[in-house]
Coordinates of C-alpha atoms in Angstrom, one line a residue:
M338 CA 139.2 -34.2 -194.2
R339 CA 138.3 -37.7 -195.9
Q340 CA 135.1 -36.2 -196.9
R341 CA 136.6 -33.4 -198.3
I342 CA 138.9 -35.4 -200.3
A343 CA 135.8 -38.1 -201.7
T344 CA 133.6 -34.7 -202.6
A345 CA 136.9 -33.1 -204.5
S346 CA 137.8 -36.7 -206.8
A347 CA 134.2 -36.1 -207.5
L348 CA 134.7 -33.2 -209.2
P349 CA 135.3 -32.8 -212.5
P350 CA 139.3 -31.5 -213.4
R351 CA 138.1 -28.0 -214.5
V352 CA 135.6 -27.7 -211.8
L353 CA 138.3 -28.9 -209.2
V354 CA 140.9 -25.9 -210.8
A355 CA 138.9 -23.5 -211.0
A356 CA 137.6 -24.6 -207.0
V357 CA 140.6 -24.6 -205.3
G358 CA 142.2 -21.5 -207.4
S359 CA 138.8 -19.5 -206.1
R360 CA 139.8 -20.5 -202.1
L361 CA 143.3 -19.5 -203.0
Y362 CA 142.4 -15.8 -204.0
R363 CA 139.6 -15.8 -201.2
A364 CA 142.2 -16.8 -198.6
G365 CA 144.5 -14.1 -199.8
C366 CA 142.1 -11.1 -199.5
R367 CA 141.1 -12.2 -196.3
T368 CA 144.7 -12.1 -195.2
L369 CA 145.1 -9.4 -197.0
A370 CA 141.3 -7.2 -195.4
D371 CA 142.9 -8.2 -191.9
R372 CA 145.8 -7.0 -192.0
R373 CA 144.5 -3.9 -193.0
E374 CA 142.3 -3.7 -190.4
R375 CA 144.9 -4.5 -187.8
T376 CA 147.6 -1.8 -189.1
V377 CA 144.5 1.0 -190.8
Q378 CA 142.1 2.8 -188.7
P379 CA 138.8 3.2 -189.9
R380 CA 138.6 6.8 -190.6
P381 CA 136.6 9.1 -193.4
A382 CA 137.3 8.0 -196.6
P383 CA 139.2 10.9 -199.0
A384 CA 137.5 12.8 -201.8
E385 CA 138.5 11.7 -205.0
S386 CA 136.9 13.3 -208.7
W387 CA 136.2 10.6 -211.1
R388 CA 134.4 11.5 -214.7
P389 CA 131.2 10.4 -214.8
F390 CA 129.5 8.1 -217.5
V391 CA 125.6 7.2 -216.7
L392 CA 123.4 10.1 -217.4
G393 CA 124.7 9.3 -221.9
P394 CA 124.0 11.6 -224.5
G395 CA 120.1 10.9 -223.9
T396 CA 119.8 11.8 -221.0
A397 CA 121.0 15.5 -221.9
A398 CA 118.0 16.8 -221.1
L399 CA 116.4 16.8 -217.4
P400 CA 114.1 14.0 -217.2
R401 CA 110.1 15.4 -217.3
P402 CA 108.1 13.2 -214.3
T403 CA 104.7 13.2 -214.9
P404 CA 102.9 15.1 -211.3
A405 CA 102.5 12.1 -209.9
E406 CA 106.0 11.2 -210.2
L407 CA 107.3 14.3 -208.9
Q408 CA 105.4 14.0 -206.2
S409 CA 106.3 11.2 -205.3
C410 CA 110.2 12.3 -205.6
L411 CA 110.0 14.6 -202.6
R412 CA 107.7 13.1 -200.7
E413 CA 111.1 10.7 -199.7
A414 CA 113.2 13.7 -200.5
D415 CA 111.9 15.3 -198.0
A416 CA 111.3 12.4 -195.6
A417 CA 115.1 11.4 -195.7
L418 CA 115.6 15.4 -194.8
E419 CA 113.5 14.1 -191.6
S420 CA 115.5 10.5 -191.0
T421 CA 113.1 8.5 -192.6
F422 CA 113.2 6.0 -194.9
T423 CA 111.5 4.0 -196.9
V424 CA 111.8 0.4 -196.7
L425 CA 109.9 -2.6 -198.8
G426 CA 106.9 -3.5 -197.3
Y427 CA 108.2 -2.5 -194.1
G428 CA 107.1 1.3 -195.2
A429 CA 108.4 4.0 -192.9
V430 CA 111.1 3.8 -190.7
T431 CA 112.4 6.7 -188.5
L432 CA 116.2 6.5 -188.0
G433 CA 118.7 8.4 -185.9
T434 CA 121.3 9.1 -188.6
N435 CA 124.1 9.7 -186.1
G436 CA 126.9 6.8 -184.9
R437 CA 125.0 3.0 -184.4
D438 CA 121.5 4.7 -185.2
W439 CA 122.3 3.3 -189.1
H440 CA 122.8 -0.2 -187.5
R441 CA 119.5 -0.8 -186.3
D442 CA 116.1 -1.9 -186.5
P443 CA 113.9 0.1 -185.0
V444 CA 110.5 -2.3 -186.0
H445 CA 112.0 -5.1 -184.3
D446 CA 114.1 -3.2 -182.0
F447 CA 117.8 -4.2 -182.1
T448 CA 120.8 -2.9 -183.4
W449 CA 124.5 -4.3 -184.9
P450 CA 127.6 -4.1 -182.9
A451 CA 129.8 -1.9 -185.0
R452 CA 132.1 -4.7 -185.6
G453 CA 134.4 -6.2 -188.3
H454 CA 132.0 -7.8 -191.1
R455 CA 132.8 -11.4 -190.5
F456 CA 131.5 -11.5 -187.5
L457 CA 128.4 -10.0 -188.3
G458 CA 124.9 -10.7 -189.7
P459 CA 120.6 -11.6 -189.5
V460 CA 120.0 -12.9 -186.1
V461 CA 117.2 -15.0 -186.8
G462 CA 114.2 -14.9 -185.0
R463 CA 114.9 -12.3 -183.3
A464 CA 115.6 -9.1 -186.4
D465 CA 115.7 -8.3 -189.5
I466 CA 118.9 -7.2 -191.3
K467 CA 117.6 -6.2 -194.1
I468 CA 116.3 -3.0 -193.1
P469 CA 119.9 -1.7 -192.0
W470 CA 121.0 -2.9 -195.3
E471 CA 117.7 -1.3 -197.3
V472 CA 118.2 1.7 -195.4
S473 CA 122.1 1.7 -196.3
R474 CA 121.7 0.7 -200.4
L475 CA 121.2 4.8 -200.4
Q476 CA 118.6 4.7 -203.2
W477 CA 117.0 8.1 -201.1
L478 CA 120.0 9.5 -202.2
V479 CA 119.3 9.3 -205.3
A480 CA 116.2 11.0 -204.7
L481 CA 117.3 13.7 -202.6
A482 CA 119.1 13.7 -205.6
R483 CA 116.3 14.5 -208.0
A484 CA 114.6 15.9 -206.1
Y485 CA 117.2 18.5 -206.0
R486 CA 117.6 18.6 -210.0
Y487 CA 113.8 19.5 -210.1
T488 CA 113.4 22.3 -207.9
G489 CA 116.8 23.8 -207.2
D490 CA 116.2 24.1 -203.8
C491 CA 119.2 23.6 -202.1
R492 CA 118.3 21.9 -199.0
Y493 CA 118.1 18.8 -200.5
R494 CA 121.9 19.4 -201.9
D495 CA 122.9 19.7 -198.6
G496 CA 120.8 16.9 -196.7
A497 CA 122.0 14.8 -199.3
M498 CA 125.9 15.9 -198.6
R499 CA 125.2 16.1 -194.9
L500 CA 123.6 12.5 -194.6
L501 CA 126.2 10.9 -196.9
R502 CA 128.7 12.0 -194.1
S503 CA 127.2 10.8 -191.5
W504 CA 126.5 7.6 -192.5
T505 CA 129.7 7.6 -194.1
A506 CA 131.6 8.1 -190.7
A507 CA 129.3 5.7 -188.9
N508 CA 129.4 2.3 -191.2
P509 CA 134.0 2.7 -191.6
A510 CA 134.7 0.4 -194.5
G511 CA 134.1 -3.5 -193.1
R512 CA 132.8 -2.5 -190.0
G513 CA 128.7 -3.1 -189.4
P514 CA 126.8 -4.7 -190.5
N515 CA 125.4 -3.2 -193.7
W516 CA 129.0 -4.5 -195.0
T517 CA 128.1 -8.4 -194.1
N518 CA 128.2 -8.9 -197.7
A519 CA 129.6 -7.8 -201.5
M520 CA 125.8 -7.9 -202.8
E521 CA 124.6 -4.5 -200.1
A522 CA 127.9 -3.1 -201.3
G523 CA 127.8 -3.5 -205.1
I524 CA 123.9 -1.6 -204.7
R525 CA 125.3 1.2 -202.5
A526 CA 127.9 1.9 -204.9
T527 CA 125.3 2.1 -208.1
N528 CA 123.0 4.3 -206.3
L529 CA 126.9 6.3 -204.9
V530 CA 127.3 6.8 -208.6
W531 CA 123.9 7.7 -209.8
S532 CA 122.8 9.8 -207.2
A533 CA 126.9 12.4 -207.5
E534 CA 125.7 11.8 -211.4
V535 CA 122.1 13.0 -210.9
L536 CA 123.1 16.2 -208.4
R537 CA 126.3 17.2 -210.6
D538 CA 127.9 18.9 -207.5
S539 CA 131.6 18.7 -207.0
E540 CA 132.1 18.7 -203.9
F541 CA 129.2 15.7 -204.0
T542 CA 130.9 13.7 -206.7
A543 CA 134.9 14.3 -204.4
L544 CA 133.0 12.5 -201.9
V545 CA 131.9 9.9 -203.7
G546 CA 134.9 8.9 -205.2
G547 CA 136.9 8.4 -202.2
I548 CA 133.8 6.4 -200.7
L549 CA 133.9 4.2 -204.4
R550 CA 137.1 3.3 -203.6
D551 CA 136.1 1.9 -200.4
H552 CA 133.4 0.0 -202.4
G553 CA 135.4 -1.3 -205.1
R554 CA 137.8 -2.8 -202.6
Y555 CA 135.5 -4.5 -200.9
I556 CA 133.3 -6.2 -203.3
L557 CA 137.1 -7.6 -205.2
E558 CA 138.1 -8.8 -201.8
N559 CA 134.6 -10.8 -201.1
L560 CA 132.9 -11.5 -204.4
E561 CA 129.9 -13.9 -203.8
Y562 CA 131.0 -16.4 -205.9
S563 CA 131.2 -20.0 -205.3
E564 CA 132.1 -22.6 -208.3
R565 CA 128.8 -25.0 -207.2
L566 CA 126.4 -21.9 -207.8
T567 CA 127.0 -18.2 -208.3
S568 CA 123.1 -16.4 -208.1
N569 CA 121.5 -12.2 -207.9
H570 CA 124.4 -11.9 -205.3
Y571 CA 126.9 -12.3 -206.9
L572 CA 125.4 -10.8 -209.9
A573 CA 125.1 -7.2 -207.8
D574 CA 128.6 -7.7 -207.1
L575 CA 129.8 -7.3 -210.8
V576 CA 127.1 -4.7 -211.1
G577 CA 129.0 -2.8 -208.2
L578 CA 133.1 -3.4 -209.2
V579 CA 131.5 -2.1 -213.2
H580 CA 129.9 1.4 -211.4
T581 CA 133.4 1.7 -209.4
G582 CA 135.3 0.6 -212.1
G583 CA 134.0 3.1 -214.1
A584 CA 133.7 6.1 -212.2
L585 CA 137.0 5.2 -210.8
R586 CA 138.7 4.1 -214.8
H587 CA 141.6 7.0 -214.7
S588 CA 143.1 4.7 -212.3
T589 CA 144.9 1.1 -212.3
T590 CA 143.0 -0.7 -209.6
G591 CA 139.3 1.2 -211.2
R592 CA 140.9 -0.3 -214.5
L593 CA 140.9 -3.7 -213.3
W594 CA 137.9 -3.4 -211.7
L595 CA 135.5 -2.3 -214.4
R596 CA 137.8 -5.1 -216.8
A597 CA 137.1 -8.2 -214.3
G598 CA 133.4 -6.8 -213.3
S599 CA 132.2 -6.4 -217.7
R600 CA 133.5 -9.9 -218.1
Q601 CA 132.3 -12.1 -215.3
L602 CA 128.9 -9.8 -215.5
Q603 CA 128.6 -10.9 -219.2
R604 CA 129.8 -14.3 -218.2
E605 CA 126.1 -14.6 -215.8
V606 CA 124.0 -13.0 -217.6
L607 CA 124.1 -15.6 -219.8
K608 CA 124.3 -18.3 -217.0
Q609 CA 121.9 -17.1 -215.1
F610 CA 118.7 -16.5 -217.6
H611 CA 117.4 -19.7 -219.5
D612 CA 117.8 -19.5 -223.5
D613 CA 114.0 -18.8 -222.7
G614 CA 115.4 -15.9 -221.0
S615 CA 114.0 -16.9 -217.8
N616 CA 116.0 -16.6 -214.8
F617 CA 116.9 -20.2 -212.4
E618 CA 115.6 -18.3 -209.2
A619 CA 112.2 -19.9 -209.7
S620 CA 111.0 -16.8 -209.0
T621 CA 109.2 -14.5 -210.5
G622 CA 110.6 -11.4 -207.9
Y623 CA 114.0 -12.5 -207.9
H624 CA 113.5 -13.1 -211.5
R625 CA 112.7 -8.5 -211.4
L626 CA 115.4 -7.9 -209.5
S627 CA 118.7 -9.8 -211.1
T628 CA 116.8 -8.9 -215.0
E629 CA 116.8 -5.0 -213.3
L630 CA 120.5 -5.6 -212.0
A631 CA 122.0 -7.4 -215.0
F632 CA 120.4 -4.2 -217.4
M633 CA 121.7 -1.0 -215.0
G634 CA 125.4 -3.6 -215.3
L635 CA 124.6 -3.6 -218.9
L636 CA 123.6 -0.3 -219.8
A637 CA 127.1 1.2 -217.7
L638 CA 129.2 -0.8 -220.0
Q639 CA 127.0 1.0 -222.9
R640 CA 127.5 4.5 -221.7
L641 CA 131.5 3.4 -221.9
G642 CA 131.2 2.3 -224.6
I643 CA 132.6 -1.6 -223.7
P644 CA 131.2 -3.4 -226.1
V645 CA 128.6 -5.9 -225.0
R646 CA 127.9 -9.2 -226.8
P647 CA 125.3 -9.9 -228.8
E648 CA 124.0 -13.1 -227.7
V649 CA 124.3 -10.9 -223.8
R650 CA 121.9 -8.3 -224.9
E651 CA 120.1 -10.8 -226.9
R652 CA 119.7 -12.8 -223.3
L653 CA 119.2 -9.6 -221.4
L654 CA 116.2 -8.5 -223.8
S655 CA 114.6 -12.3 -224.1
A656 CA 114.2 -11.4 -219.7
V657 CA 112.4 -8.1 -220.8
G658 CA 110.0 -10.5 -222.4
V659 CA 109.2 -13.0 -219.8
L660 CA 108.5 -9.7 -218.0
S661 CA 105.9 -8.7 -220.0
A662 CA 105.0 -11.9 -220.6
L663 CA 104.8 -13.0 -216.9
T664 CA 102.5 -9.5 -215.9
K665 CA 99.3 -10.2 -215.0
P666 CA 96.4 -7.9 -215.9
D667 CA 96.5 -5.6 -213.6
G668 CA 100.4 -5.0 -214.1
L669 CA 101.7 -6.8 -211.4
L670 CA 104.1 -10.0 -211.8
P671 CA 101.9 -13.0 -209.5
A672 CA 104.4 -13.9 -206.7
L673 CA 105.4 -17.0 -207.1
G674 CA 108.4 -18.4 -204.8
D675 CA 110.2 -15.4 -202.8
D676 CA 110.3 -11.8 -203.7
D677 CA 112.6 -9.4 -201.1
S678 CA 110.4 -6.5 -202.8
G679 CA 114.1 -4.9 -203.8
L680 CA 114.6 -2.7 -206.2
V681 CA 117.9 -1.4 -207.8
V682 CA 118.5 2.1 -207.8
G683 CA 116.4 4.9 -206.8
L684 CA 115.7 6.7 -210.0
Q685 CA 112.0 6.3 -209.2
S686 CA 110.1 6.9 -206.2
G687 CA 106.8 5.2 -204.6
R688 CA 107.6 1.8 -207.7
D689 CA 105.8 -0.9 -206.4
P690 CA 108.6 -4.0 -207.1
R691 CA 105.8 -6.7 -208.1
D692 CA 105.3 -3.6 -211.3
P693 CA 107.8 -4.3 -214.5
S694 CA 106.1 -1.2 -216.5
P695 CA 109.4 0.8 -215.4
V696 CA 111.9 -1.6 -216.1
L697 CA 110.5 -3.0 -219.4
A698 CA 110.5 0.7 -220.3
A699 CA 113.8 1.1 -219.6
A700 CA 114.5 -1.3 -220.9
T701 CA 114.6 -0.1 -224.9
V702 CA 117.9 1.9 -224.3
L703 CA 119.6 -1.4 -225.0
G704 CA 118.5 -2.0 -228.1
D705 CA 118.0 2.0 -229.5
T706 CA 119.2 3.2 -232.0
G707 CA 117.1 6.7 -232.9
T708 CA 118.9 10.2 -232.6
S709 CA 116.1 11.7 -230.7
Q710 CA 117.2 13.2 -227.1
E711 CA 113.9 13.6 -225.9
S712 CA 113.1 11.0 -223.0
A713 CA 109.6 9.6 -223.0
G714 CA 107.5 7.1 -221.0
P715 CA 108.5 6.1 -217.0
E716 CA 111.0 8.4 -214.6
L717 CA 113.6 5.7 -214.5
A718 CA 113.1 5.4 -218.5
Q719 CA 114.1 8.7 -218.8
W720 CA 117.1 8.9 -216.6
C721 CA 118.5 6.0 -218.6
G722 CA 117.7 7.9 -221.6
A723 CA 114.6 5.5 -223.0
R724 CA 113.3 7.2 -225.9
D725 CA 110.7 4.9 -226.6
G726 CA 108.0 5.3 -223.5
S727 CA 106.1 2.0 -224.4
G728 CA 107.9 -1.2 -223.0
G729 CA 106.5 -3.9 -225.6
A730 CA 103.2 -5.5 -225.9
C731 CA 102.6 -8.5 -224.2
T732 CA 102.8 -11.9 -225.6
P733 CA 98.9 -12.8 -224.9
A734 CA 99.7 -16.8 -224.3
T735 CA 104.0 -18.4 -223.9
F736 CA 105.6 -20.4 -222.0
F737 CA 109.1 -20.9 -220.6
P738 CA 109.5 -24.8 -220.2
A739 CA 113.7 -23.5 -218.5
A740 CA 111.4 -22.8 -215.6
G741 CA 108.1 -24.2 -216.1
W742 CA 106.2 -21.1 -216.0
Y743 CA 103.0 -21.6 -218.6
V744 CA 100.6 -18.3 -219.9
L745 CA 97.4 -19.2 -220.9
T746 CA 94.6 -16.6 -221.6
A747 CA 91.5 -17.3 -223.5
G748 CA 88.4 -14.1 -223.5
P749 CA 88.5 -12.6 -219.5
Y750 CA 90.6 -15.4 -218.0
W751 CA 94.3 -15.2 -217.5
C752 CA 96.4 -18.0 -215.8
L753 CA 99.7 -18.9 -214.9
A754 CA 101.2 -22.7 -214.4
E755 CA 104.0 -23.8 -212.2
C756 CA 105.2 -26.8 -213.5
G757 CA 109.1 -26.2 -212.8
G758 CA 111.6 -27.0 -209.9
V759 CA 113.1 -26.2 -206.6
G760 CA 115.6 -23.6 -208.7
Q761 CA 119.2 -22.6 -208.6
R762 CA 120.7 -25.7 -209.8
G763 CA 118.3 -27.3 -207.5
N764 CA 119.6 -26.1 -204.5
G765 CA 116.2 -24.2 -203.9
G766 CA 117.4 -20.8 -202.0
H767 CA 114.1 -19.3 -203.4
G768 CA 112.4 -21.5 -204.6
H769 CA 108.3 -22.8 -203.2
N770 CA 106.6 -26.2 -202.9
D771 CA 104.3 -24.3 -205.3
T772 CA 105.3 -27.1 -207.8
L773 CA 101.5 -27.6 -210.7
S774 CA 100.0 -24.4 -208.6
F775 CA 98.4 -21.8 -210.8
V776 CA 97.6 -18.0 -210.7
L777 CA 94.0 -16.8 -212.1
C778 CA 92.8 -13.9 -212.9
V779 CA 89.4 -13.1 -214.1
D780 CA 88.6 -10.2 -216.0
G781 CA 91.6 -8.3 -214.2
R782 CA 91.1 -9.5 -211.2
E783 CA 93.3 -11.9 -209.2
I784 CA 91.1 -14.8 -208.0
V785 CA 93.2 -17.7 -207.3
T786 CA 97.1 -16.2 -205.5
D787 CA 100.2 -16.8 -204.4
P788 CA 100.9 -15.9 -201.1
G789 CA 103.7 -14.3 -201.6
T790 CA 106.7 -14.7 -199.1
G791 CA 106.3 -12.7 -196.0
A792 CA 109.8 -11.6 -194.3
Y793 CA 113.8 -13.8 -193.9
T794 CA 115.4 -14.2 -191.1
P795 CA 112.7 -12.5 -188.0
D796 CA 110.5 -15.1 -188.2
P797 CA 111.0 -18.9 -189.5
D798 CA 107.6 -19.6 -188.6
L799 CA 106.3 -17.5 -191.2
R800 CA 109.2 -18.1 -193.6
N801 CA 108.1 -21.8 -193.9
L802 CA 104.8 -21.5 -193.5
L803 CA 104.4 -19.3 -196.9
R804 CA 107.3 -21.9 -198.8
S805 CA 105.1 -25.0 -197.7
T806 CA 103.2 -26.8 -200.4
R807 CA 99.9 -26.2 -198.3
S808 CA 99.7 -22.7 -198.9
H809 CA 99.8 -22.8 -203.0
S810 CA 97.7 -23.8 -205.3
T811 CA 98.1 -27.6 -205.2
V812 CA 97.7 -31.1 -203.8
E813 CA 99.4 -31.9 -200.4
V814 CA 100.3 -35.8 -199.1
D815 CA 100.2 -37.2 -195.8
G816 CA 101.4 -33.9 -194.5
E817 CA 104.3 -34.3 -196.5
E818 CA 105.8 -31.4 -198.3
Q819 CA 106.3 -32.1 -202.7
N820 CA 110.2 -31.0 -201.9
R821 CA 111.8 -31.8 -198.2
F822 CA 113.7 -28.9 -196.0
D823 CA 115.2 -28.6 -193.3
P824 CA 112.6 -25.5 -191.5
D825 CA 116.4 -24.7 -189.4
L826 CA 118.0 -23.7 -193.8
L827 CA 115.6 -21.0 -194.7
F828 CA 117.5 -20.9 -197.8
T829 CA 117.6 -24.5 -199.0
M830 CA 115.1 -26.8 -200.4
R831 CA 115.5 -30.5 -202.0
D832 CA 114.6 -31.2 -205.0
D833 CA 112.4 -33.6 -205.0
D834 CA 110.0 -33.2 -207.4
R835 CA 111.2 -33.2 -210.9
A836 CA 108.3 -32.0 -212.7
R837 CA 108.0 -31.7 -216.0
V838 CA 105.3 -31.3 -218.8
V839 CA 104.0 -34.0 -221.2
D840 CA 101.7 -32.4 -222.7
R841 CA 101.2 -28.3 -224.2
H842 CA 99.0 -27.9 -227.0
E843 CA 96.1 -25.4 -228.7
D844 CA 92.7 -26.9 -230.5
G845 CA 91.6 -25.3 -233.5
S846 CA 88.9 -23.9 -231.1
G847 CA 91.3 -21.9 -229.0
R848 CA 91.4 -24.1 -226.2
Q849 CA 94.5 -24.3 -224.5
V850 CA 95.5 -27.4 -222.3
L851 CA 99.0 -28.2 -220.6
E852 CA 99.6 -31.6 -218.7
A853 CA 102.2 -32.2 -215.8
V854 CA 103.6 -34.8 -213.3
H855 CA 106.1 -34.2 -210.3
D856 CA 107.3 -36.8 -208.6
G857 CA 107.8 -35.4 -205.5
Y858 CA 106.1 -38.6 -203.4
R859 CA 107.5 -40.8 -204.9
R860 CA 109.7 -40.8 -202.0
L861 CA 106.4 -42.5 -199.8
G862 CA 106.2 -45.8 -198.6
D863 CA 103.3 -45.9 -201.0
P864 CA 105.0 -44.3 -204.0
V865 CA 102.5 -41.7 -204.9
V866 CA 102.3 -39.9 -208.8
H867 CA 100.5 -36.6 -208.9
R868 CA 99.5 -35.3 -212.6
R869 CA 97.8 -32.1 -212.7
R870 CA 95.8 -30.9 -216.5
F871 CA 94.7 -27.5 -217.4
T872 CA 92.6 -26.4 -219.6
L873 CA 91.3 -23.3 -220.4
D874 CA 88.9 -21.4 -223.1
R875 CA 86.2 -18.5 -223.2
Q876 CA 84.3 -20.0 -221.5
G877 CA 86.4 -20.8 -218.4
L878 CA 89.3 -22.9 -216.6
T879 CA 89.7 -26.3 -215.7
V880 CA 91.5 -27.7 -213.5
A881 CA 91.5 -31.7 -213.5
D882 CA 93.8 -34.0 -210.9
D883 CA 95.4 -37.2 -211.2
I884 CA 96.6 -39.1 -208.3
D885 CA 98.1 -42.7 -208.8
C886 CA 98.8 -44.4 -205.5
R887 CA 98.1 -47.7 -204.2
A888 CA 97.2 -47.6 -200.8
R889 CA 95.6 -45.5 -197.9
H890 CA 96.8 -41.5 -198.3
T891 CA 95.8 -38.4 -197.5
L892 CA 95.3 -35.9 -199.6
V893 CA 94.9 -32.0 -199.1
V894 CA 93.5 -29.7 -201.9
N895 CA 94.7 -26.0 -201.7
I896 CA 92.8 -22.9 -203.6
P897 CA 94.2 -19.8 -201.8
L898 CA 92.1 -16.9 -202.5
A899 CA 93.1 -13.0 -203.3
P900 CA 93.0 -11.0 -200.4
G901 CA 89.3 -9.0 -200.7
V902 CA 87.5 -12.4 -202.6
R903 CA 85.2 -13.6 -200.6
A904 CA 83.7 -17.9 -200.6
E905 CA 80.1 -19.0 -200.3
P906 CA 78.3 -21.8 -201.2
H907 CA 75.6 -21.8 -203.7
G908 CA 73.5 -24.1 -205.2
G909 CA 76.0 -27.2 -204.7
H910 CA 79.5 -24.8 -206.0
I911 CA 81.4 -22.6 -204.6
L912 CA 80.9 -18.6 -205.1
L913 CA 84.3 -16.6 -204.6
I914 CA 82.7 -12.8 -204.6
A915 CA 85.7 -10.2 -205.8
D916 CA 84.0 -6.6 -206.4
D917 CA 81.8 -6.3 -208.7
K918 CA 82.9 -10.3 -210.6
L919 CA 81.2 -13.6 -209.3
V920 CA 83.7 -16.5 -210.6
S921 CA 81.6 -19.9 -210.5
V922 CA 83.8 -22.8 -208.6
S923 CA 82.1 -26.7 -209.6
Q924 CA 83.4 -29.7 -209.5
T925 CA 82.5 -31.7 -213.0
A926 CA 84.5 -35.7 -212.3
G927 CA 85.8 -37.2 -208.9
P928 CA 85.2 -37.5 -205.7
E929 CA 83.3 -34.8 -203.6
L930 CA 85.5 -32.4 -202.5
S931 CA 84.0 -30.4 -199.2
F932 CA 85.9 -27.2 -199.3
R933 CA 85.8 -25.3 -196.3
V934 CA 86.7 -21.8 -195.7
E935 CA 90.0 -20.9 -194.0
E936 CA 92.2 -17.9 -193.1
M937 CA 96.2 -17.6 -194.2
P938 CA 98.7 -15.2 -194.4
W939 CA 99.2 -13.2 -198.0
S940 CA 102.1 -11.5 -198.2
P941 CA 101.9 -8.6 -201.1
A942 CA 105.2 -7.5 -200.2
Y943 CA 108.6 -7.9 -198.1
G944 CA 107.8 -7.5 -194.0
Q945 CA 104.1 -7.2 -195.2
V946 CA 101.4 -9.7 -193.7
V947 CA 97.7 -9.4 -194.5
T948 CA 95.4 -12.5 -194.1
A949 CA 93.4 -13.9 -196.4
H950 CA 91.0 -17.3 -196.9
V951 CA 91.9 -20.6 -198.2
L952 CA 89.6 -22.7 -199.3
R953 CA 90.6 -26.0 -198.3
A954 CA 89.6 -29.9 -198.6
T955 CA 91.2 -33.5 -196.7
L956 CA 90.2 -36.1 -199.2
Q957 CA 91.2 -40.0 -197.9
I958 CA 91.7 -42.3 -200.4
D959 CA 92.8 -46.0 -200.7
G960 CA 93.9 -46.0 -204.7
P961 CA 94.0 -44.2 -207.7
V962 CA 91.6 -41.2 -207.8
T963 CA 91.1 -37.8 -210.2
W964 CA 88.6 -34.6 -209.9
A965 CA 88.3 -31.7 -211.9
L966 CA 87.5 -28.4 -210.5
R967 CA 85.6 -25.6 -213.5
F968 CA 86.3 -21.9 -213.2
R969 CA 84.2 -19.7 -214.5
L970 CA 82.0 -15.8 -214.6
A971 CA 79.6 -16.5 -213.0
D972 CA 75.9 -17.0 -215.3
G973 CA 74.6 -12.9 -216.0
V974 CA 78.0 -11.9 -214.9
Q975 CA 79.8 -12.7 -218.6
G976 CA 79.9 -10.9 -221.3

């Protein structure tokens, strides 16, 4: 009690009032929910009609997917009819679609009980709750609706009705693992709205209407709001409220949900995206997810005729611009920080979560003032009514200081340097120990990489390894982490490093220079400061490190390589071989770094792990030291 009083007394009055109000609101919602669960037995949601709104005038005509997109849609729909669903990087998983099969993780052979949601959660080290969550987001339901509209085959319509009834019977509101947080309900509600509007079947729409009422009530009672921190979870809650409220706006409660969701959503866009458009999560994957969430929410408001504040619209378009600028030459996003491979709405099958192009194309609808009724671009963009198929030109070289992301490009070289903090205003829930790390592409091929995420709760050791300093292209000191974390707390990290850029300029020859420093190792008995300087021109990239200290330390220099990249010693330097690309790594200054080649896990998507190589050198020092490495296309290859 004394600790709580001390904490409360240190809060500003406005924050204290917000905290007290939030706690009282949640306590009241919990009391009402408990009373309803005791007095009302789980029952199927009653049918309820509602008015469509997400398919606006720009989508009056049926989208025209490419042959590849159509085949991908039909494959997903046919698999759903056989109770097989694609789940993140785990791939296709088959579930029985009766009773508690919807609560099952077949990969780890674990089933959650059908208890009240407050008694359920992740089972650390035993199973992955994200598997039933992902299936229960119902993106496959939108695929069935699209398949029916494209083909007219009644199997898809009947299958959508059968599977949705099965899911609803097994997942009464508030019971089972698929109700353990409002984010899942919010994304599920969004897919329910889209599936009904795409399918255009009155019986299906009435069924969805009743289910949406349960979702709206649950989301409002379980908002993932904290006066200290709101994240992508709360953003998804609000997007779900907007869609449920929009669908049920003929009712008083529906209008209440819509009003609350629309106001808070616009506030959160300004709160969670920095002025330069970057997201506060310190993660490229969650920047993409949050951008997609915010876009779907604002698109719904636009279709409902609810004004979107100009600064909110501009902030989201800036976030879309960040996605464009961060896209590597191979069309994918680099994997800085966490990425759970989550998507929002199933409007395009087979999407790679790290491919932002469908979102880039779809987002043009927010600023579109054209009159053409013909949609263009990827299937997702067409369903959203986008008329400009392009996602906008990628900025050749740009920077986002609020997140610490700096893109350097020249000739065949593309480099993203990470010079920011742990994210989430110091909470570090989705940040990694990747300060002063970099991703390097040469001639469109990724050479130096980020290892990705792996998984969360099913494998804590893997989780902690892939967010550790040693897994990233930076320098580890004395076996310590740049930012300390408790291995049992998988979604927090201390904000130790205080990274900052001290120089950024481009000279007349086109050479780009970026210099940054962090204080993550100042806490050691003998404080250590790591400074790194990136110099990029058309001849290559130089990475120069400066370690300032006074006593003995052990340094480990890490260069993780993308899968398929081999490393071979060659005449005093290292030759990196990637397909038909040859990249030379040579040391141009400092004590000799004797690199050895080791294996390490690399994760292309959440739940999927393969083996890649890492160059690793250990150096014992007794005081300040400086070295530099040069990356360039090998002679005879550079054009």
